Structure formats: C-alpha cells, structure tokens
Amino acid sequence: MKAYISLASFAWLFLFSIACSGQPLPTPSTQELLILHTNDLHTHFAGTDKHGNACNTEENCQGGYGQIAELIKKFKEDNPNVLVLDAGDRLQGSLAYSINKWPGAKEFEKYLQLDVATLGNHEYDEGCEELSKYIRNSNYKVVAANVKIGEVGELKPADVVPYEIRQYGNMKIGIVGLASDVLSKTSPSCNNLSFLPPIQAAQKAIDNLKKQGVSLIIVISHLGIERDIELGRALKGANIIVGGHSHKYIGEGSSIGPYPFILKEADGKPVLMVTTNGLARFLGELRIKYDQNGDLLSWEGMPIYLGKAGGEKEITDLIQKNYKEVKEMLETPLFTNQVDTKDGFDACRHGFCLTASLMADVIKEYGKDK
C-alpha cells in the first residue's frame, strides 16, 4: 500500500512539475492533413468556357489544368502533409482528347501530382484494353473496391485495387475507391468486368483497413451525390467521402449545403462529404485534424474558384502544341450553330441542347431509307 501511494505521489509531482515549467501536458497523438480533390475534369486542359464546354486555348477561359497544377505545386511546397485525390471521369470531353486519347491526357495529368484516383464511367469509353494501358501508365494509384475483375480479359486484376494505404506521421490513412457502375449503359463492354454492391464492397474494405491499424478512412466515389449521401449514412468507420459524377457544387450559395456537407454515419460519428462541379473550374481544399482513433477533431475548407485559365507554363506549352491539331479539326465544319445559348458537352448532360437536337434529327433522317 505504501509503494502504491509513493508511486502515485511521484506521478502527481511529475505532472505538476511539467505544468509549472510551462510545457504542455501529454495528449493523444494528432495529425493534420490537407486534402486537395478534383472530379469530372473531362480533359478540360485549357479550361472551360461560359457554356461549360472545353476550351481549345486558355484565352478567355476559366480554370483548366494549368491553374490546378500550379495550386497543387504550391500547396505541396508549403505543406508536407498533402493528399491529392480525383473522383473519376478524367477522360473524354474535349477535342484534344478526341485526337490524342489517353496518351495525350497522360501528358497533362503528370503535372497534377495526383496520389490516388477512382474510375468514372468515361474511363471505360475506349474499352478495357485501352483502360488497362491508361492505368499502367499512371503515376498514381487507381482504387475501386466495387470492381470485380476476372482472370481472363483485357483488364487485369492488378490494374485496380480496392484501397490504398498512406502514412502521415505515425498514423495510417486508407483511401477506398468506388467506381462508377453504369458501364453497360455508356461504354464498350469489358468481357471480364463486373460490379459489386457499393455499400457492401466499401464496408468490407473499411473493415480490412481497420484490422491493419488504419486510423482515418477516405472514400473516393464516382456514384453521384445522392448515392454518396446514402453511402455516408450506411457505412461504419468512414470519415470522409470525396465524390464525383453529379457535377454539383457544394459550398457558399449552394442549394445542397455548405462545404463540407456533414452526414452522420451508422455509428453516429460525422462524415464529411465534398465534391466540386467539375470541368476543371474548382479545386477542392479540405483541411482536417484527426487522432489515432480516427476521430475527426476539426475541419475547414472550401472549393477554390480557379479564375482565369493559365498558370503552369509546361501545360500552356502542351495546349499550344495540341491546338495545331485541334485547329485542323475545327476548320472542317459539319454544321454551324450561331445561336448563343447553352450547348455542348455539359449542357447536353442536364437537359435540352441545340446540337443534340440537330444530331437527333440528322440521325432520324438518315435512318428513314435504311
């Protein structure tokens, strides 16, 4: 009993002496992390015009890869704990992509310094053989827990993994991917590719990560905002969802809510949901502090409006090089639309657009005699 009192007294005196010396009392380990994220870039290398279409040059355009690359480079120079994520649909959407396909996209992507990404529906557009080449030539990890790849086929099981583990300080974080599962509706078939239910697939990956001592779990998803909300409320152990596919803005003035949008997961803990409206117009910036148990202690952030296109010189040079080929394509018109209204790739996703209507009429007329 006397030994117990002596040890207790010693411990109390030790803590008291630290407090009197002005040194902070011991606290559980905490870690800070800056998450930068993009989604639905759609090869808008030179930026986006006022109607949401990909620009061919940076002149009179907003955002673009040059702006994103320059910002990410600066953030990484100023902060050692930066994670750069992309939530899918990096491919398809510009004339430069139509000419050079994924090899051309890779020339731009290497300047974005992505760490981990998942698959959107447009990554499958050229078929799984080309998708496999695209992934193998990436300087980042591609994750998708809901993708099931057979042993025989163009896409290989090693191309896509369920999750990636990264370490910051003495803590591990896990990044789980959820790919778009609408392949059969939009893209050439892949003979050995199928999809698992996303909630069950994500939960299995999270459980595996927790067994490996991972503190923080981030899910990057290309399922769309409505399904991401369902996901955030159903999962146990997820901390953050970085979404894509819906092209919806979250932040000041949004009808959806503030950035980050806060959900409650199955165990009642907060889940932060973030996304941007895509097309290289914003870069998401989320700063968090978390502890070794994976509990979020604080968070702040915003989608950064990219403003006038430009920035990274190497990207400007690539755009100018590509424009020579694009210009030749533009000088061979199929028809001209002189109406100043919303039209093109983004407008046609959300409702009526003139070009789609004209193309439908042309196809209808062509088919009459067939």
mmCIF file of C-alpha atoms in Angstrom:
data_model
loop_
_atom_site.group_PDB
_atom_site.id
_atom_site.type_symbol
_atom_site.label_atom_id
_atom_site.label_comp_id
_atom_site.label_asym_id
_atom_site.label_seq_id
_atom_site.Cartn_x
_atom_site.Cartn_y
_atom_site.Cartn_z
ATOM 1 C CA MET A 1 0.000 0.000 0.000
ATOM 2 C CA LYS A 2 2.853 2.380 0.860
ATOM 3 C CA ALA A 3 4.508 1.637 -2.502
ATOM 4 C CA TYR A 4 1.247 2.463 -4.289
ATOM 5 C CA ILE A 5 0.950 5.833 -2.514
ATOM 6 C CA SER A 6 4.598 6.595 -3.246
ATOM 7 C CA LEU A 7 4.242 5.894 -6.979
ATOM 8 C CA ALA A 8 1.026 7.860 -7.229
ATOM 9 C CA SER A 9 2.596 10.796 -5.432
ATOM 10 C CA PHE A 10 5.606 10.671 -7.726
ATOM 11 C CA ALA A 11 3.391 10.667 -10.820
ATOM 12 C CA TRP A 12 1.394 13.626 -9.498
ATOM 13 C CA LEU A 13 4.555 15.591 -8.705
ATOM 14 C CA PHE A 14 5.965 14.808 -12.186
ATOM 15 C CA LEU A 15 2.864 16.127 -13.938
ATOM 16 C CA PHE A 16 2.743 19.135 -11.608
ATOM 17 C CA SER A 17 6.388 19.993 -12.384
ATOM 18 C CA ILE A 18 5.699 19.826 -16.145
ATOM 19 C CA ALA A 19 2.689 22.112 -15.784
ATOM 20 C CA CYS A 20 4.718 24.609 -13.726
ATOM 21 C CA SER A 21 7.542 24.573 -16.263
ATOM 22 C CA GLY A 22 5.179 25.791 -18.988
ATOM 23 C CA GLN A 23 5.399 22.566 -21.032
ATOM 24 C CA PRO A 24 2.072 21.116 -22.352
ATOM 25 C CA LEU A 25 0.720 18.026 -20.626
ATOM 26 C CA PRO A 26 0.922 14.820 -22.707
ATOM 27 C CA THR A 27 -2.038 14.418 -25.093
ATOM 28 C CA PRO A 28 -3.068 11.682 -27.552
ATOM 29 C CA SER A 29 -1.330 11.893 -30.909
ATOM 30 C CA THR A 30 -2.996 14.068 -33.518
ATOM 31 C CA GLN A 31 -2.277 14.557 -37.192
ATOM 32 C CA GLU A 32 -3.134 17.296 -39.678
ATOM 33 C CA LEU A 33 -3.848 16.614 -43.338
ATOM 34 C CA LEU A 34 -4.651 18.793 -46.331
ATOM 35 C CA ILE A 35 -6.857 17.011 -48.874
ATOM 36 C CA LEU A 36 -6.958 18.512 -52.375
ATOM 37 C CA HIS A 37 -9.506 16.979 -54.718
ATOM 38 C CA THR A 38 -10.854 17.103 -58.256
ATOM 39 C CA ASN A 39 -13.586 15.257 -60.114
ATOM 40 C CA ASP A 40 -15.071 15.160 -63.615
ATOM 41 C CA LEU A 41 -12.145 17.025 -65.182
ATOM 42 C CA HIS A 42 -13.203 15.645 -68.597
ATOM 43 C CA THR A 43 -9.905 16.657 -70.222
ATOM 44 C CA HIS A 44 -10.699 20.383 -69.967
ATOM 45 C CA PHE A 45 -6.976 21.021 -70.249
ATOM 46 C CA ALA A 46 -7.268 24.642 -71.355
ATOM 47 C CA GLY A 47 -10.245 25.429 -69.129
ATOM 48 C CA THR A 48 -13.975 25.869 -69.568
ATOM 49 C CA ASP A 49 -15.991 28.477 -71.489
ATOM 50 C CA LYS A 50 -19.134 30.268 -70.298
ATOM 51 C CA HIS A 51 -21.373 27.442 -71.554
ATOM 52 C CA GLY A 52 -19.425 24.685 -69.789
ATOM 53 C CA ASN A 53 -17.572 23.439 -72.876
ATOM 54 C CA ALA A 54 -13.878 22.612 -73.091
ATOM 55 C CA CYS A 55 -11.723 25.443 -74.387
ATOM 56 C CA ASN A 56 -9.143 24.822 -77.081
ATOM 57 C CA THR A 57 -6.843 27.608 -75.863
ATOM 58 C CA GLU A 58 -6.557 29.310 -72.472
ATOM 59 C CA GLU A 59 -7.644 32.678 -73.834
ATOM 60 C CA ASN A 60 -10.938 33.940 -72.331
ATOM 61 C CA CYS A 61 -11.421 30.723 -70.372
ATOM 62 C CA GLN A 62 -11.787 29.745 -66.715
ATOM 63 C CA GLY A 63 -9.819 27.231 -64.678
ATOM 64 C CA GLY A 64 -8.018 24.456 -66.503
ATOM 65 C CA TYR A 65 -5.144 22.121 -65.707
ATOM 66 C CA GLY A 66 -2.568 24.914 -65.572
ATOM 67 C CA GLN A 67 -4.337 26.579 -62.662
ATOM 68 C CA ILE A 68 -4.867 23.277 -60.836
ATOM 69 C CA ALA A 69 -1.260 22.170 -61.315
ATOM 70 C CA GLU A 70 0.135 25.485 -60.116
ATOM 71 C CA LEU A 71 -2.013 25.464 -56.964
ATOM 72 C CA ILE A 72 -1.205 21.843 -56.092
ATOM 73 C CA LYS A 73 2.510 22.512 -56.596
ATOM 74 C CA LYS A 74 2.367 25.492 -54.234
ATOM 75 C CA PHE A 75 0.373 23.600 -51.584
ATOM 76 C CA LYS A 76 2.873 20.710 -51.656
ATOM 77 C CA GLU A 77 5.801 23.097 -51.321
ATOM 78 C CA ASP A 78 4.240 24.709 -48.234
ATOM 79 C CA ASN A 79 2.846 21.603 -46.513
ATOM 80 C CA PRO A 80 4.383 18.109 -46.136
ATOM 81 C CA ASN A 81 1.005 16.503 -45.371
ATOM 82 C CA VAL A 82 -0.918 16.871 -48.625
ATOM 83 C CA LEU A 83 -3.075 14.194 -50.274
ATOM 84 C CA VAL A 84 -4.349 14.780 -53.843
ATOM 85 C CA LEU A 85 -7.412 12.763 -54.898
ATOM 86 C CA ASP A 86 -9.548 12.503 -58.016
ATOM 87 C CA ALA A 87 -13.064 11.047 -58.054
ATOM 88 C CA GLY A 88 -13.246 9.924 -61.677
ATOM 89 C CA ASP A 89 -14.080 10.970 -65.247
ATOM 90 C CA ARG A 90 -10.637 12.309 -66.042
ATOM 91 C CA LEU A 91 -11.151 11.257 -69.681
ATOM 92 C CA GLN A 92 -13.459 12.365 -72.522
ATOM 93 C CA GLY A 93 -14.908 15.808 -73.188
ATOM 94 C CA SER A 94 -12.540 17.861 -75.378
ATOM 95 C CA LEU A 95 -11.373 17.906 -78.984
ATOM 96 C CA ALA A 96 -7.788 17.468 -77.778
ATOM 97 C CA TYR A 97 -8.852 14.181 -76.162
ATOM 98 C CA SER A 98 -10.740 13.078 -79.281
ATOM 99 C CA ILE A 99 -7.479 13.390 -81.243
ATOM 100 C CA ASN A 100 -4.876 12.054 -78.790
ATOM 101 C CA LYS A 101 -6.959 9.849 -76.424
ATOM 102 C CA TRP A 102 -5.444 8.698 -73.111
ATOM 103 C CA PRO A 103 -1.763 9.097 -74.125
ATOM 104 C CA GLY A 104 -2.449 12.791 -74.666
ATOM 105 C CA ALA A 105 -4.304 13.040 -71.354
ATOM 106 C CA LYS A 106 -1.325 11.490 -69.554
ATOM 107 C CA GLU A 107 0.921 14.294 -70.784
ATOM 108 C CA PHE A 108 -1.253 16.728 -68.830
ATOM 109 C CA GLU A 109 -2.057 14.532 -65.832
ATOM 110 C CA LYS A 110 1.566 14.121 -64.778
ATOM 111 C CA TYR A 111 1.624 17.788 -63.749
ATOM 112 C CA LEU A 112 -1.388 17.417 -61.425
ATOM 113 C CA GLN A 113 0.584 15.255 -58.937
ATOM 114 C CA LEU A 114 -2.412 13.034 -58.177
ATOM 115 C CA ASP A 115 -1.883 10.468 -55.418
ATOM 116 C CA VAL A 116 -4.986 8.261 -55.659
ATOM 117 C CA ALA A 117 -7.981 8.188 -58.023
ATOM 118 C CA THR A 118 -11.006 6.060 -58.856
ATOM 119 C CA LEU A 119 -12.760 5.253 -62.135
ATOM 120 C CA GLY A 120 -15.601 7.278 -63.604
ATOM 121 C CA ASN A 121 -17.909 5.983 -66.314
ATOM 122 C CA HIS A 122 -15.907 7.677 -69.101
ATOM 123 C CA GLU A 123 -12.669 5.904 -68.238
ATOM 124 C CA TYR A 124 -14.199 2.858 -69.982
ATOM 125 C CA ASP A 125 -15.086 4.661 -73.226
ATOM 126 C CA GLU A 126 -12.306 3.172 -75.348
ATOM 127 C CA GLY A 127 -12.772 -0.332 -73.928
ATOM 128 C CA CYS A 128 -10.896 -2.210 -71.230
ATOM 129 C CA GLU A 129 -7.726 -2.891 -73.205
ATOM 130 C CA GLU A 130 -7.095 0.845 -73.520
ATOM 131 C CA LEU A 131 -8.217 1.385 -69.924
ATOM 132 C CA SER A 132 -5.611 -1.103 -68.745
ATOM 133 C CA LYS A 133 -2.878 0.743 -70.675
ATOM 134 C CA TYR A 134 -4.069 4.052 -69.256
ATOM 135 C CA ILE A 135 -3.916 2.756 -65.672
ATOM 136 C CA ARG A 136 -0.498 1.121 -66.115
ATOM 137 C CA ASN A 137 0.912 4.394 -67.398
ATOM 138 C CA SER A 138 -0.451 6.389 -64.444
ATOM 139 C CA ASN A 139 1.777 7.927 -61.784
ATOM 140 C CA TYR A 140 -0.972 7.444 -59.155
ATOM 141 C CA LYS A 141 -2.907 4.526 -57.664
ATOM 142 C CA VAL A 142 -6.318 3.572 -59.076
ATOM 143 C CA VAL A 143 -8.713 2.188 -56.438
ATOM 144 C CA ALA A 144 -12.193 0.669 -56.736
ATOM 145 C CA ALA A 145 -13.468 -1.763 -54.107
ATOM 146 C CA ASN A 146 -16.687 -2.440 -56.036
ATOM 147 C CA VAL A 147 -14.954 -3.578 -59.238
ATOM 148 C CA LYS A 148 -14.644 -7.320 -59.809
ATOM 149 C CA ILE A 149 -12.109 -8.299 -62.482
ATOM 150 C CA GLY A 150 -11.856 -11.837 -63.845
ATOM 151 C CA GLU A 151 -8.542 -13.544 -64.516
ATOM 152 C CA VAL A 152 -9.069 -13.689 -68.307
ATOM 153 C CA GLY A 153 -9.589 -10.437 -70.191
ATOM 154 C CA GLU A 154 -8.053 -7.116 -71.228
ATOM 155 C CA LEU A 155 -8.290 -5.510 -67.784
ATOM 156 C CA LYS A 156 -6.089 -7.264 -65.235
ATOM 157 C CA PRO A 157 -6.837 -7.787 -61.513
ATOM 158 C CA ALA A 158 -3.607 -5.970 -60.641
ATOM 159 C CA ASP A 159 -4.732 -2.819 -62.504
ATOM 160 C CA VAL A 160 -7.336 -1.813 -59.932
ATOM 161 C CA VAL A 161 -7.052 -2.424 -56.173
ATOM 162 C CA PRO A 162 -9.793 -1.947 -53.515
ATOM 163 C CA TYR A 163 -7.857 0.592 -51.461
ATOM 164 C CA GLU A 164 -4.544 2.337 -50.875
ATOM 165 C CA ILE A 165 -2.783 2.954 -47.547
ATOM 166 C CA ARG A 166 -0.710 6.104 -46.981
ATOM 167 C CA GLN A 167 1.161 7.130 -43.839
ATOM 168 C CA TYR A 168 1.418 10.637 -42.394
ATOM 169 C CA GLY A 169 3.486 10.967 -39.258
ATOM 170 C CA ASN A 170 2.874 7.850 -37.178
ATOM 171 C CA MET A 171 -0.669 7.303 -38.483
ATOM 172 C CA LYS A 172 -2.018 5.379 -41.445
ATOM 173 C CA ILE A 173 -4.906 6.536 -43.594
ATOM 174 C CA GLY A 174 -6.855 4.373 -46.024
ATOM 175 C CA ILE A 175 -8.352 5.515 -49.322
ATOM 176 C CA VAL A 176 -11.187 3.285 -50.579
ATOM 177 C CA GLY A 177 -12.420 3.645 -54.160
ATOM 178 C CA LEU A 178 -15.936 3.210 -55.540
ATOM 179 C CA ALA A 179 -16.035 3.271 -59.337
ATOM 180 C CA SER A 180 -18.984 4.193 -61.497
ATOM 181 C CA ASP A 181 -21.070 1.073 -62.088
ATOM 182 C CA VAL A 182 -23.009 2.273 -65.155
ATOM 183 C CA LEU A 183 -20.550 0.773 -67.648
ATOM 184 C CA SER A 184 -23.127 -1.280 -69.524
ATOM 185 C CA LYS A 185 -25.198 1.807 -70.347
ATOM 186 C CA THR A 186 -22.469 4.115 -71.637
ATOM 187 C CA SER A 187 -19.348 2.312 -72.849
ATOM 188 C CA PRO A 188 -17.960 -0.640 -74.803
ATOM 189 C CA SER A 189 -18.260 -3.849 -72.835
ATOM 190 C CA CYS A 190 -15.392 -5.336 -70.840
ATOM 191 C CA ASN A 191 -15.576 -9.094 -71.026
ATOM 192 C CA ASN A 192 -14.201 -9.745 -67.527
ATOM 193 C CA LEU A 193 -15.530 -6.802 -65.552
ATOM 194 C CA SER A 194 -18.498 -6.713 -63.179
ATOM 195 C CA PHE A 195 -19.543 -4.656 -60.162
ATOM 196 C CA LEU A 196 -20.276 -5.449 -56.524
ATOM 197 C CA PRO A 197 -22.888 -3.610 -54.396
ATOM 198 C CA PRO A 198 -21.019 -0.429 -53.371
ATOM 199 C CA ILE A 199 -22.042 -0.251 -49.698
ATOM 200 C CA GLN A 200 -21.080 -3.864 -49.004
ATOM 201 C CA ALA A 201 -17.838 -3.555 -51.006
ATOM 202 C CA ALA A 202 -16.823 -0.337 -49.231
ATOM 203 C CA GLN A 203 -17.649 -1.745 -45.784
ATOM 204 C CA LYS A 204 -15.536 -4.849 -46.436
ATOM 205 C CA ALA A 205 -12.604 -2.661 -47.465
ATOM 206 C CA ILE A 206 -13.029 -0.425 -44.405
ATOM 207 C CA ASP A 207 -13.125 -3.434 -42.073
ATOM 208 C CA ASN A 208 -9.909 -4.766 -43.647
ATOM 209 C CA LEU A 209 -8.220 -1.397 -43.242
ATOM 210 C CA LYS A 210 -9.204 -1.155 -39.582
ATOM 211 C CA LYS A 211 -7.621 -4.577 -38.956
ATOM 212 C CA GLN A 212 -4.383 -3.142 -40.371
ATOM 213 C CA GLY A 213 -4.333 -0.281 -37.873
ATOM 214 C CA VAL A 214 -5.562 2.422 -40.212
ATOM 215 C CA SER A 215 -6.796 5.498 -38.338
ATOM 216 C CA LEU A 216 -8.607 7.584 -40.962
ATOM 217 C CA ILE A 217 -10.783 6.312 -43.844
ATOM 218 C CA ILE A 218 -11.472 8.334 -47.004
ATOM 219 C CA VAL A 219 -13.844 7.048 -49.708
ATOM 220 C CA ILE A 220 -13.468 8.431 -53.235
ATOM 221 C CA SER A 221 -16.627 7.745 -55.194
ATOM 222 C CA HIS A 222 -17.977 8.231 -58.698
ATOM 223 C CA LEU A 223 -21.511 7.179 -57.807
ATOM 224 C CA GLY A 224 -23.151 10.613 -57.664
ATOM 225 C CA ILE A 225 -24.175 12.841 -54.786
ATOM 226 C CA GLU A 226 -27.470 11.115 -53.934
ATOM 227 C CA ARG A 227 -25.776 7.720 -53.611
ATOM 228 C CA ASP A 228 -22.868 9.275 -51.705
ATOM 229 C CA ILE A 229 -25.314 10.592 -49.104
ATOM 230 C CA GLU A 230 -26.789 7.098 -48.759
ATOM 231 C CA LEU A 231 -23.265 5.698 -48.546
ATOM 232 C CA GLY A 232 -22.186 8.098 -45.809
ATOM 233 C CA ARG A 233 -25.160 7.224 -43.626
ATOM 234 C CA ALA A 234 -24.793 3.456 -44.089
ATOM 235 C CA LEU A 235 -21.073 2.854 -43.605
ATOM 236 C CA LYS A 236 -19.320 2.251 -40.290
ATOM 237 C CA GLY A 237 -15.839 3.685 -39.992
ATOM 238 C CA ALA A 238 -15.782 6.090 -42.943
ATOM 239 C CA ASN A 239 -14.668 9.641 -42.151
ATOM 240 C CA ILE A 240 -14.706 11.471 -45.485
ATOM 241 C CA ILE A 241 -16.366 10.969 -48.883
ATOM 242 C CA VAL A 242 -14.861 12.698 -51.923
ATOM 243 C CA GLY A 243 -17.466 12.462 -54.662
ATOM 244 C CA GLY A 244 -17.906 12.859 -58.394
ATOM 245 C CA HIS A 245 -20.313 12.223 -61.311
ATOM 246 C CA SER A 246 -23.119 14.637 -60.387
ATOM 247 C CA HIS A 247 -21.280 17.853 -61.353
ATOM 248 C CA LYS A 248 -22.856 19.510 -58.307
ATOM 249 C CA TYR A 249 -21.371 22.426 -56.380
ATOM 250 C CA ILE A 250 -21.195 22.280 -52.578
ATOM 251 C CA GLY A 251 -20.235 25.490 -50.801
ATOM 252 C CA GLU A 252 -21.334 29.060 -50.259
ATOM 253 C CA GLY A 253 -24.574 29.734 -52.134
ATOM 254 C CA SER A 254 -25.190 26.055 -52.949
ATOM 255 C CA SER A 255 -28.735 24.695 -52.688
ATOM 256 C CA ILE A 256 -27.250 21.432 -51.392
ATOM 257 C CA GLY A 257 -25.375 22.840 -48.431
ATOM 258 C CA PRO A 258 -22.062 24.139 -47.095
ATOM 259 C CA TYR A 259 -18.592 22.702 -47.712
ATOM 260 C CA PRO A 260 -18.015 20.191 -46.275
ATOM 261 C CA PHE A 261 -21.519 18.716 -46.185
ATOM 262 C CA ILE A 262 -21.814 16.861 -42.890
ATOM 263 C CA LEU A 263 -23.549 13.486 -42.598
ATOM 264 C CA LYS A 264 -23.882 11.077 -39.689
ATOM 265 C CA GLU A 265 -22.593 7.553 -40.262
ATOM 266 C CA ALA A 266 -24.135 4.378 -38.861
ATOM 267 C CA ASP A 267 -22.310 4.794 -35.512
ATOM 268 C CA GLY A 268 -23.344 8.440 -35.206
ATOM 269 C CA LYS A 269 -19.946 9.953 -35.990
ATOM 270 C CA PRO A 270 -19.641 12.794 -38.529
ATOM 271 C CA VAL A 271 -18.821 12.020 -42.159
ATOM 272 C CA LEU A 272 -17.574 14.924 -44.284
ATOM 273 C CA MET A 273 -18.812 14.863 -47.897
ATOM 274 C CA VAL A 274 -17.103 17.043 -50.501
ATOM 275 C CA THR A 275 -17.220 17.402 -54.280
ATOM 276 C CA THR A 276 -16.892 20.068 -56.983
ATOM 277 C CA ASN A 277 -18.999 20.736 -60.057
ATOM 278 C CA GLY A 278 -16.175 19.504 -62.247
ATOM 279 C CA LEU A 279 -14.799 20.613 -65.625
ATOM 280 C CA ALA A 280 -11.613 21.989 -64.039
ATOM 281 C CA ARG A 281 -13.371 25.042 -62.606
ATOM 282 C CA PHE A 282 -12.621 24.442 -58.901
ATOM 283 C CA LEU A 283 -10.035 22.706 -56.738
ATOM 284 C CA GLY A 284 -11.426 21.293 -53.503
ATOM 285 C CA GLU A 285 -9.433 22.142 -50.361
ATOM 286 C CA LEU A 286 -10.262 20.355 -47.088
ATOM 287 C CA ARG A 287 -8.039 20.706 -44.002
ATOM 288 C CA ILE A 288 -8.606 18.238 -41.183
ATOM 289 C CA LYS A 289 -7.138 17.285 -37.832
ATOM 290 C CA TYR A 290 -7.693 13.742 -36.524
ATOM 291 C CA ASP A 291 -6.453 11.450 -33.787
ATOM 292 C CA GLN A 292 -5.074 7.907 -33.686
ATOM 293 C CA ASN A 293 -8.591 6.502 -33.181
ATOM 294 C CA GLY A 294 -9.710 8.014 -36.480
ATOM 295 C CA ASP A 295 -11.893 10.667 -34.823
ATOM 296 C CA LEU A 296 -12.083 13.973 -36.644
ATOM 297 C CA LEU A 297 -11.106 16.764 -34.241
ATOM 298 C CA SER A 298 -11.581 19.753 -36.547
ATOM 299 C CA TRP A 299 -12.066 20.625 -40.206
ATOM 300 C CA GLU A 300 -12.274 23.619 -42.509
ATOM 301 C CA GLY A 301 -12.098 24.254 -46.227
ATOM 302 C CA MET A 302 -13.699 25.473 -49.401
ATOM 303 C CA PRO A 303 -13.831 24.821 -53.134
ATOM 304 C CA ILE A 304 -11.222 27.165 -54.624
ATOM 305 C CA TYR A 305 -12.555 29.074 -57.630
ATOM 306 C CA LEU A 306 -9.796 28.873 -60.227
ATOM 307 C CA GLY A 307 -10.491 32.067 -62.153
ATOM 308 C CA LYS A 308 -8.739 32.923 -65.407
ATOM 309 C CA ALA A 309 -7.086 29.998 -67.202
ATOM 310 C CA GLY A 310 -3.301 29.818 -67.225
ATOM 311 C CA GLY A 311 -0.626 29.017 -64.679
ATOM 312 C CA GLU A 312 1.789 26.146 -65.185
ATOM 313 C CA LYS A 313 3.925 27.021 -68.231
ATOM 314 C CA GLU A 314 4.502 23.402 -69.288
ATOM 315 C CA ILE A 315 0.727 22.919 -69.567
ATOM 316 C CA THR A 316 0.316 26.113 -71.606
ATOM 317 C CA ASP A 317 3.001 24.817 -73.979
ATOM 318 C CA LEU A 318 1.199 21.470 -74.307
ATOM 319 C CA ILE A 319 -2.111 23.221 -75.045
ATOM 320 C CA GLN A 320 -0.500 25.303 -77.785
ATOM 321 C CA LYS A 321 1.079 22.169 -79.270
ATOM 322 C CA ASN A 322 -2.261 20.319 -79.252
ATOM 323 C CA TYR A 323 -4.115 23.298 -80.721
ATOM 324 C CA LYS A 324 -2.393 22.845 -84.073
ATOM 325 C CA GLU A 325 -4.185 19.504 -84.486
ATOM 326 C CA VAL A 326 -7.412 20.796 -82.962
ATOM 327 C CA LYS A 327 -7.420 23.767 -85.353
ATOM 328 C CA GLU A 328 -7.372 21.430 -88.346
ATOM 329 C CA MET A 329 -10.414 19.632 -86.957
ATOM 330 C CA LEU A 330 -12.227 22.905 -86.309
ATOM 331 C CA GLU A 331 -11.614 24.077 -89.866
ATOM 332 C CA THR A 332 -13.618 21.106 -91.172
ATOM 333 C CA PRO A 333 -17.152 22.062 -90.048
ATOM 334 C CA LEU A 334 -20.042 19.628 -90.140
ATOM 335 C CA PHE A 335 -22.590 22.351 -89.410
ATOM 336 C CA THR A 336 -22.531 25.709 -87.637
ATOM 337 C CA ASN A 337 -24.630 26.758 -84.660
ATOM 338 C CA GLN A 338 -24.797 30.561 -84.409
ATOM 339 C CA VAL A 339 -27.272 30.623 -81.505
ATOM 340 C CA ASP A 340 -25.684 31.998 -78.309
ATOM 341 C CA THR A 341 -27.194 29.581 -75.818
ATOM 342 C CA LYS A 342 -26.101 26.777 -73.524
ATOM 343 C CA ASP A 343 -24.905 23.941 -75.706
ATOM 344 C CA GLY A 344 -22.296 21.228 -75.913
ATOM 345 C CA PHE A 345 -20.985 18.548 -73.542
ATOM 346 C CA ASP A 346 -22.119 19.866 -70.165
ATOM 347 C CA ALA A 347 -25.430 21.429 -71.259
ATOM 348 C CA CYS A 348 -26.467 18.250 -73.055
ATOM 349 C CA ARG A 349 -25.922 16.242 -69.852
ATOM 350 C CA HIS A 350 -28.604 18.174 -67.997
ATOM 351 C CA GLY A 351 -31.376 18.871 -70.494
ATOM 352 C CA PHE A 352 -32.259 20.170 -73.941
ATOM 353 C CA CYS A 353 -29.403 21.446 -76.105
ATOM 354 C CA LEU A 354 -29.463 22.548 -79.734
ATOM 355 C CA THR A 355 -26.610 20.387 -81.012
ATOM 356 C CA ALA A 356 -28.113 17.201 -79.590
ATOM 357 C CA SER A 357 -31.479 18.078 -81.104
ATOM 358 C CA LEU A 358 -29.925 18.697 -84.540
ATOM 359 C CA MET A 359 -27.908 15.477 -84.348
ATOM 360 C CA ALA A 360 -31.050 13.519 -83.424
ATOM 361 C CA ASP A 361 -32.874 14.988 -86.438
ATOM 362 C CA VAL A 362 -29.953 14.101 -88.738
ATOM 363 C CA ILE A 363 -29.872 10.503 -87.460
ATOM 364 C CA LYS A 364 -33.643 10.250 -87.874
ATOM 365 C CA GLU A 365 -33.490 11.462 -91.466
ATOM 366 C CA TYR A 366 -30.561 9.207 -92.271
ATOM 367 C CA GLY A 367 -32.407 6.189 -90.899
ATOM 368 C CA LYS A 368 -35.553 6.694 -92.961
ATOM 369 C CA ASP A 369 -34.109 4.978 -96.020
ATOM 370 C CA LYS A 370 -32.329 2.210 -94.123
#
